[in-house]
Structure formats: structure tokens, C-alpha cells
Short mmCIF file of C-alpha atoms in Angstrom, two decimals:
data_model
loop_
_atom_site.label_atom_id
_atom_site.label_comp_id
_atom_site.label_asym_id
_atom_site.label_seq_id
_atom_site.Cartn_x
_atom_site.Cartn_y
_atom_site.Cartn_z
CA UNK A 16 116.74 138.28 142.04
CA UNK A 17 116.00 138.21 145.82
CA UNK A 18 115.54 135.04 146.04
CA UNK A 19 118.98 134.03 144.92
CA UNK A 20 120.28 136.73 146.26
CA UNK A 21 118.74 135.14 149.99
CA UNK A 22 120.03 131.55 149.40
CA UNK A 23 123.28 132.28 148.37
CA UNK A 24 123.82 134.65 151.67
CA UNK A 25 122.47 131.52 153.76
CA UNK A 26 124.29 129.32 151.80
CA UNK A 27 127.68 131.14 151.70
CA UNK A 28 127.30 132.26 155.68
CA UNK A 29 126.75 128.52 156.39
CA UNK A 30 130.01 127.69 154.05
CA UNK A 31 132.33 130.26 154.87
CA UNK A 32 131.31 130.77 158.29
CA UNK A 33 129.28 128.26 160.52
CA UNK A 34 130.73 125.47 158.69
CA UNK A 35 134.52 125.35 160.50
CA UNK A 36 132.95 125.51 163.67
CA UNK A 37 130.69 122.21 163.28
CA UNK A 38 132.87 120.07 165.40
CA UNK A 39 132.29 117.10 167.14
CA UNK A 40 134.84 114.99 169.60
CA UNK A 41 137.06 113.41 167.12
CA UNK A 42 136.69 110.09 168.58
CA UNK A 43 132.81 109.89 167.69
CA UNK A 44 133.54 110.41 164.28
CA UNK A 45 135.30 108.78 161.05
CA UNK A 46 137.65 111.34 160.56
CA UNK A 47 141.45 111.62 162.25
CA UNK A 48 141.71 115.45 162.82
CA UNK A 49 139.77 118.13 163.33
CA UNK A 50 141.02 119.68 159.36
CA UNK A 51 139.27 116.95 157.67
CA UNK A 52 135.41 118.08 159.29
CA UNK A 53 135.70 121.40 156.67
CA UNK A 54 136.51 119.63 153.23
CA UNK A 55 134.14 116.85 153.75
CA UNK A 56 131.15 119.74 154.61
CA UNK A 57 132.13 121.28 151.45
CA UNK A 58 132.46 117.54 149.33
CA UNK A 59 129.44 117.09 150.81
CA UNK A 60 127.93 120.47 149.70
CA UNK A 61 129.07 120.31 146.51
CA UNK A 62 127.36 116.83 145.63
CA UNK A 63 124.42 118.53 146.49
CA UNK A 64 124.93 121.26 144.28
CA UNK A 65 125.48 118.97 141.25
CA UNK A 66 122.68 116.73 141.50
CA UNK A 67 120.26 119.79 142.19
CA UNK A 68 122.26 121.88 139.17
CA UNK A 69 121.15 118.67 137.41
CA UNK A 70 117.79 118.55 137.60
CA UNK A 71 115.83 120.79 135.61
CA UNK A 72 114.65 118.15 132.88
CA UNK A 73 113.29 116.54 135.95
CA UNK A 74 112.81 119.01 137.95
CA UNK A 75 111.41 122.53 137.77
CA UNK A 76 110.50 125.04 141.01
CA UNK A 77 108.70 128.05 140.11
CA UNK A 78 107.94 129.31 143.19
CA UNK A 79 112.22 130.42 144.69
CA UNK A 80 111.18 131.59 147.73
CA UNK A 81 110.47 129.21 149.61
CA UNK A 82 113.45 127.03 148.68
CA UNK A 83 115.02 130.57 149.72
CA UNK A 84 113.96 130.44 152.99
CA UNK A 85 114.67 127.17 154.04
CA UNK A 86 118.38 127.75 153.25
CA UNK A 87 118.03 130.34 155.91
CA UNK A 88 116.58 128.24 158.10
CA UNK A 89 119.15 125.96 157.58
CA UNK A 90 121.72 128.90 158.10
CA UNK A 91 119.54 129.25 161.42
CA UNK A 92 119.93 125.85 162.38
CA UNK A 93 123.57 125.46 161.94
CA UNK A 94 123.81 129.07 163.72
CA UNK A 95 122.32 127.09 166.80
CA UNK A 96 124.00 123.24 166.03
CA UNK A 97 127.41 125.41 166.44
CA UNK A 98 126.32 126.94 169.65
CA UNK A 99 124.62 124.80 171.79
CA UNK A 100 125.73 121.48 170.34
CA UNK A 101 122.34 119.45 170.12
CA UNK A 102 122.66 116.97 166.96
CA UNK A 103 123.97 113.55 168.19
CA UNK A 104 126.18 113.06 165.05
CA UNK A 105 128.44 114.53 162.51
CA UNK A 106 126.13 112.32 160.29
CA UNK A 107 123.20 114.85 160.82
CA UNK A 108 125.76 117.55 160.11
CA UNK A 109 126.32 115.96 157.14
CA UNK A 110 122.81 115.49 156.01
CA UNK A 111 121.59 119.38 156.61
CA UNK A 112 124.63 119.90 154.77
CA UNK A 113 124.31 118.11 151.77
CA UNK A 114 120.38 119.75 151.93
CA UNK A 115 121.81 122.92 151.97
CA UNK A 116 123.70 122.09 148.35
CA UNK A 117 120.58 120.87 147.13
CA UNK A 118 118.86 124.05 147.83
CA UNK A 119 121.48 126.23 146.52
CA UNK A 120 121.25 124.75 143.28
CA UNK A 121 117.94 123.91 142.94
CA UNK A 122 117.09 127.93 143.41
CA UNK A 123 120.26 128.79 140.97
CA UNK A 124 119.07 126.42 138.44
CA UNK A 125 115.38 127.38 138.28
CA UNK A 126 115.88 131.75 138.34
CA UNK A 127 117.93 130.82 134.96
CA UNK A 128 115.63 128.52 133.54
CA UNK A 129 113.28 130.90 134.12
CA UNK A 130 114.51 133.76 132.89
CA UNK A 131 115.25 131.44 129.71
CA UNK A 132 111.72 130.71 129.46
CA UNK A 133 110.76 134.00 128.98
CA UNK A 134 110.25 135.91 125.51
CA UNK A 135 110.88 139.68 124.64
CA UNK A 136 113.70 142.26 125.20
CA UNK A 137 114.08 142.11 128.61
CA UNK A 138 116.07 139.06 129.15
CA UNK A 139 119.58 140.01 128.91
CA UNK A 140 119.01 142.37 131.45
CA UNK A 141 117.71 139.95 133.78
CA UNK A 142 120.60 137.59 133.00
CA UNK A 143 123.33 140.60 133.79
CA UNK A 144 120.79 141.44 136.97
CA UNK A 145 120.72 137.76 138.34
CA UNK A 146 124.31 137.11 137.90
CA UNK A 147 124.55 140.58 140.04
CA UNK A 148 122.51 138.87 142.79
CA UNK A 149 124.64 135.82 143.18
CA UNK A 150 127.71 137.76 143.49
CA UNK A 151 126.12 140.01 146.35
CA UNK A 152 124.90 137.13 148.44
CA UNK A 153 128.37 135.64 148.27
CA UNK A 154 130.20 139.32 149.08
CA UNK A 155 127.73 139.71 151.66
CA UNK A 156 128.33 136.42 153.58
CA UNK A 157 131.87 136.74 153.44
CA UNK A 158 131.22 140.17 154.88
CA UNK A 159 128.79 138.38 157.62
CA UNK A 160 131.45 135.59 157.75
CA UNK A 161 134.18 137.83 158.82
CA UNK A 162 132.53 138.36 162.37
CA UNK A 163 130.30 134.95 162.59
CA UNK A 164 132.84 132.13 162.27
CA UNK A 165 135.07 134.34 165.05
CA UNK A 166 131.94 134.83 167.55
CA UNK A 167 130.81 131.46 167.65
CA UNK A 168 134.27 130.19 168.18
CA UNK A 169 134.50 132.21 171.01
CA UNK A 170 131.21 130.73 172.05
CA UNK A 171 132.28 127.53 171.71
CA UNK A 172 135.56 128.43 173.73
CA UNK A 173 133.70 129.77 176.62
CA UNK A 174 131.63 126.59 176.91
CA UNK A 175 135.00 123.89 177.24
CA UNK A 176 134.32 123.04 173.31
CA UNK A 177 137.92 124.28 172.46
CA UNK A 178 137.89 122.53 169.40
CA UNK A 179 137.98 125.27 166.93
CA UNK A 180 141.23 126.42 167.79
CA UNK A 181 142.57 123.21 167.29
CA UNK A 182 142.27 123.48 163.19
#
């Protein structure tokens, strides 16, 4: 449970939060405004998701944790990317991004197959307890995202990188 419960905080911080402040000058990127950086993150995202959410009969992680943590690290690094502005590209933006999807998945995918895998009584339970954990992580980022996406456009603002005002 906790480690879904971790990645889909990270995940749904990063998404709901960090994400609409990953800006870059519009003329050193493909896109025309400022409103098209957000749905491309999440296109982006989601691709991730799918290919990971397609993986187990190629694919299985038994050890969640440490797929876990890296989505907070990535939450960490996009934390920082937002702030202080240090990837060259909206490219690498894109990359961590589409990592992050893959991560998210991977971990959802594998605590079901899992639980699947097991034998005896106790497995409906931990179905009805899992599904419990995905549903806090996303309440609590959007709790977390409330204050976050606000702060660092503030940040951003008081360093002449206005552009988060402008979606």
C-alpha cells in the first residue's frame, strides 16, 4: 500500500502542481503559447502510463519501493527545475516527464499483479485496501497542490520569470 500510496503523491504533486509552472521562453520551444506547455506534460505523462500499464507480460517489479522513490525524486527535481530554472530544454522537461508516467504505472501495475498472485482469503481486502491508497495519494497531492503550484509561481515571479501568470 505505501508504496503506491508514495508514487501517486509524487506523481499527482508533479501533475497537478509543479507541472503548470514548467515554463520556458516561448520562443525556445515548439509550442505558440504558454497553455499548450500543460496538455503536452500530461500527453506526455499519459503515454508513459500506458506503455508501463502495459507491461506486466514483459515486465514484472517486485520490489515498489524503489520505483516509489524515484517518483519522488522526480517530484524533487521538478520542485527545483521550477525554481531555479537549470534544464536547457523543454525537451528534458519532457523526458523526466514521460519517466514519471512510466513510474506511475509500472508501481500501479505490479501492487495488483501482485496481490493477484497471491492465494488465500485475504485478497479482497488487499484489493479494497490498495484501491484506498491510490485515492489518498491523489487527495493528498491535490491537498499539497493547493499551496505548491501558488508558491512557486510566486517564486518564479520574484525572479523576472513572469510566465506563469501569463496562462
Amino acid at each position: 500500500m505505501l508504496p503506491l500510496l508514495l508514487v501517486y503523491t509524487a506523481e499527482y504533486t508533479i501533475n497537478q502542481a509543479v507541472a503548470p509552472t514548467l515554463l520556458f521562453p516561448i520562443a525556445r520551444t515548439p509550442f505558440a503559447s504558454y497553455r499548450a506547455f500543460y496538455p503536452t506534460y500530461q500527453l506526455t505523462y499519459q503515454a508513459g502510463v500506458f506503455l508501463s500499464r502495459s507491461s506486466t507480460p514483459f515486465l514484472r517489479i517486485h520490489a515498489l519501493y524503489a520505483p516509489s522513490l524515484l517518483q519522488c525524486l522526480n517530484l524533487l527535481l521538478l520542485v527545483l527545475q521550477s525554481m531555479y530554472a537549470f534544464l536547457p530544454n523543454v525537451w528534458c522537461v519532457l523526458g523526466i516527464v514521460f519517466w514519471e508516467g512510466l513510474l506511475g504505472g509500472l508501481v500501479y501495475v505490479n501492487t495488483f499483479a501482485e496481490i493477484l498472485e497471491r492465494e488465500g482469503e485475504g485478497r479482497e481486502f488487499c484489493l479494497g485496501a490498495v484501491t484506498v491508497s491510490d485515492s489518498a495519494g491523489v487527495c493528498l497531492a491535490g491537498v499539497l497542490g493547493v499551496g505548491v503550484e501558488g508558491a512557486l509561481c510566486r517564486w518564479q515571479v520574484g525572479r523576472g520569470r513572469d510566465w506563469c501568470t501569463r496562462v
